[in-house]
Amino acid sequence: MATLVAVPLVLVLVLIAAGAIWFASNSVRATPPAAGTLSFSQPLRIPELAPSRVEDGVRIFELEPREGSTPFRPGTQTPTLGYNGSYLGPTLVARSGERVRVDVANGLPESTTVHWHGMHLPAAMDGGPHSPITPGETWHPEWTIDQPAASLWYHPHLHGRTREQVDAGLAGMFLVQDDEESALSLPREYGVDDVPLIVQDRSFGPDGAFAGGLGMQFDGVLGDTILVNGTVAPHLDVTTELIRLRLLNGSSARMYDFTFADGREFALIATDGGLLGEPVAATSVPLSPGERAEIVVALDPGERVALRSQAPDPALHAGSAAFDVLELRAAASLTPSAALPATLADLPEADDSDAAAQRSFVMSGHSINDRQMDLGRADFVATVDTDEVWTVRNENPLPHSFHVHDTQFRVLSVDGSAPPARLSGWKDTIALEQDREYRLLVSFEDYADAQTPYMYHCHLLWHEDQGMMGQFLVVEPGQEPDLKRPEGDSDDHLDH
Ligand code: C2O
Ligand code: CU
Ligand code: CU
């Protein structure tokens, strides 16, 4: 009897090991050109600033997701999606304390949602899978910006279709400003010395269309061409001594470790949810899909230097090589920039002594705590205006990340030690190296809704689409949860 059980078990283990090797080798198949070989032939496109109007004290933006085609490479057209244009979307800018509304008119032939990644707002405005916008319909989310200055972003979150819609081009930046940040001597002239960089990887087929469908790779789709703001092989003309780059990893699966070709030091000034306490001197900054970092780098007149991604920590993503992202080209004479301030923000101490709950999240395969996304199930219920301590761990030798809606959290510890300086500020997404334990201080302030949930998930978009996501409600003390499934939802559109 024992051998009858043991033989199949050995076989299963061998098959699992073979599968892991196959997945790992497939996931590195698409590799961008080696560092040092890119031509930097095209000027970097800067997303336009979204126009807005103010009515009755509300700043109103308009976004229209629509179909288009984009000439990424000379002489070719790629079918794409964009907001108000053919690829990506305009940059929204609003101030903390402002009331905003975004009128989202769905011009696509399919449903979509718009999620405000990193924003603290009511669940019904969050744009998750419970808020689909059908073709021709307009959605009017409205909320008050109530968080520090930060580089946030927006993208679709339709259940099972997020990767497809984001990869087709639906993404944009949402910059929050506030008085504290405005008072600092930091570069902030949009498109001049303060430049958003939406970094994505794509592959192109011979007909110019994006190549690489679903499936086949454990990570999702890795591309062999890096796009920055939708520009292939970009360069950026720099006219100031210091330049602030707002980096967004807008890729669906690729991990980056941003650095400069000559290894120069730069200042990391902000992470997902806003400024760090003080500038952190760094020579590299890793970003997993969905994460942001603001860096300030100094240039000498006339020089050229490439922003590059070096191979990420093998515990995060083995086998990815170094490649170039963008060349900075400094003018022969540069406008002087003010020195960076020694302190940036007054971050509260991350204090877990009042935590109302402890939760643990194990990321494995395409599941969290061995469960897959169910739009009709609240995985847990939190109480508004309480703090919680979450322990998060990736059990796979393959990349996962962890993102939470509604809130910016703090990293309390990494494997029991204080987090590195780059993880000392506000975060909404973290990269998870295999078997490293992250303890997070998570707070749910202001907004309770017994019916509409927020999401937490792996931000590798194919994993998310495969169900590596859960939902939670935030309720008033003592309030009964009453989760509503989105109207017309069925699981049929899922690609399992
Ligand atoms: Cu950027 Cu739930 O997403
Ligand atoms: Cu989000
Ligand atoms: Cu994952």
Short mmCIF file of N, CA, C and O in Angstrom, two decimals, residues 16 30 77 103 122 134 154 162 203 215 225 325 338 349 373 411 453 457 464 474 479 492:
data_model
loop_
_atom_site.label_atom_id
_atom_site.label_comp_id
_atom_site.label_asym_id
_atom_site.label_seq_id
_atom_site.Cartn_x
_atom_site.Cartn_y
_atom_site.Cartn_z
N ILE A 16 6.12 18.32 -11.14
CA ILE A 16 6.06 19.70 -10.64
C ILE A 16 7.39 20.39 -10.89
O ILE A 16 7.45 21.52 -11.39
N ALA A 30 11.42 36.30 -23.80
CA ALA A 30 11.41 37.58 -24.49
C ALA A 30 12.36 38.53 -23.77
O ALA A 30 12.11 38.92 -22.65
N GLN A 77 1.63 50.38 -38.00
CA GLN A 77 0.54 50.80 -37.13
C GLN A 77 0.18 49.63 -36.22
O GLN A 77 0.08 48.50 -36.68
N ASP A 103 -15.48 62.09 -15.42
CA ASP A 103 -16.55 61.54 -16.27
C ASP A 103 -15.90 60.58 -17.25
O ASP A 103 -15.17 61.00 -18.14
N PRO A 122 -13.84 56.26 -1.40
CA PRO A 122 -14.90 55.29 -1.11
C PRO A 122 -14.87 54.12 -2.09
O PRO A 122 -14.55 54.30 -3.27
N THR A 134 -20.40 49.81 -19.17
CA THR A 134 -20.72 49.12 -20.42
C THR A 134 -20.47 50.06 -21.60
O THR A 134 -20.36 51.27 -21.42
N TYR A 154 -3.87 55.32 -13.04
CA TYR A 154 -5.20 54.76 -13.27
C TYR A 154 -5.13 53.74 -14.39
O TYR A 154 -4.32 53.85 -15.31
N THR A 162 -8.15 42.48 -17.17
CA THR A 162 -7.28 43.62 -16.83
C THR A 162 -6.00 43.62 -17.65
O THR A 162 -5.62 44.63 -18.24
N SER A 203 5.89 43.08 -27.19
CA SER A 203 6.47 42.48 -28.39
C SER A 203 5.56 42.81 -29.55
O SER A 203 4.35 42.98 -29.38
N GLY A 215 -1.47 32.94 -21.64
CA GLY A 215 -1.09 31.56 -21.40
C GLY A 215 0.41 31.35 -21.51
O GLY A 215 1.18 32.28 -21.47
N THR A 225 10.50 44.52 -26.27
CA THR A 225 10.68 45.94 -26.61
C THR A 225 10.19 46.77 -25.43
O THR A 225 9.08 46.57 -24.95
N VAL A 325 16.61 51.67 -21.05
CA VAL A 325 15.23 52.13 -20.99
C VAL A 325 15.06 53.49 -21.67
O VAL A 325 14.13 53.70 -22.44
N ALA A 338 17.83 74.27 -7.75
CA ALA A 338 18.07 74.40 -6.31
C ALA A 338 18.51 73.05 -5.76
O ALA A 338 18.09 72.00 -6.26
N GLU A 349 5.37 57.78 12.76
CA GLU A 349 6.05 56.53 13.09
C GLU A 349 5.09 55.37 12.77
O GLU A 349 3.90 55.47 13.02
N MET A 373 -10.11 34.33 -6.57
CA MET A 373 -11.10 35.40 -6.56
C MET A 373 -12.51 34.90 -6.78
O MET A 373 -12.79 34.12 -7.69
N VAL A 411 5.69 49.50 5.70
CA VAL A 411 6.36 48.22 5.91
C VAL A 411 6.95 48.24 7.32
O VAL A 411 7.80 49.08 7.62
N PRO A 453 -16.90 46.01 -2.10
CA PRO A 453 -15.60 45.65 -1.53
C PRO A 453 -14.44 46.40 -2.20
O PRO A 453 -14.57 46.95 -3.30
N HIS A 457 -4.47 42.09 -4.26
CA HIS A 457 -4.11 41.11 -5.28
C HIS A 457 -2.64 41.17 -5.65
O HIS A 457 -1.93 42.12 -5.29
N GLU A 464 -3.43 38.20 -11.56
CA GLU A 464 -4.67 38.82 -11.07
C GLU A 464 -5.87 38.30 -11.86
O GLU A 464 -6.89 37.90 -11.29
N VAL A 474 -15.03 47.18 4.18
CA VAL A 474 -14.75 48.02 5.35
C VAL A 474 -16.10 48.51 5.86
O VAL A 474 -16.87 49.12 5.10
N GLN A 479 -21.45 46.96 12.10
CA GLN A 479 -22.31 46.87 10.90
C GLN A 479 -22.20 45.49 10.26
O GLN A 479 -21.11 44.90 10.20
N ASP A 492 -18.43 33.49 -16.71
CA ASP A 492 -18.18 32.97 -18.06
C ASP A 492 -17.04 33.64 -18.80
O ASP A 492 -16.42 33.05 -19.67
#
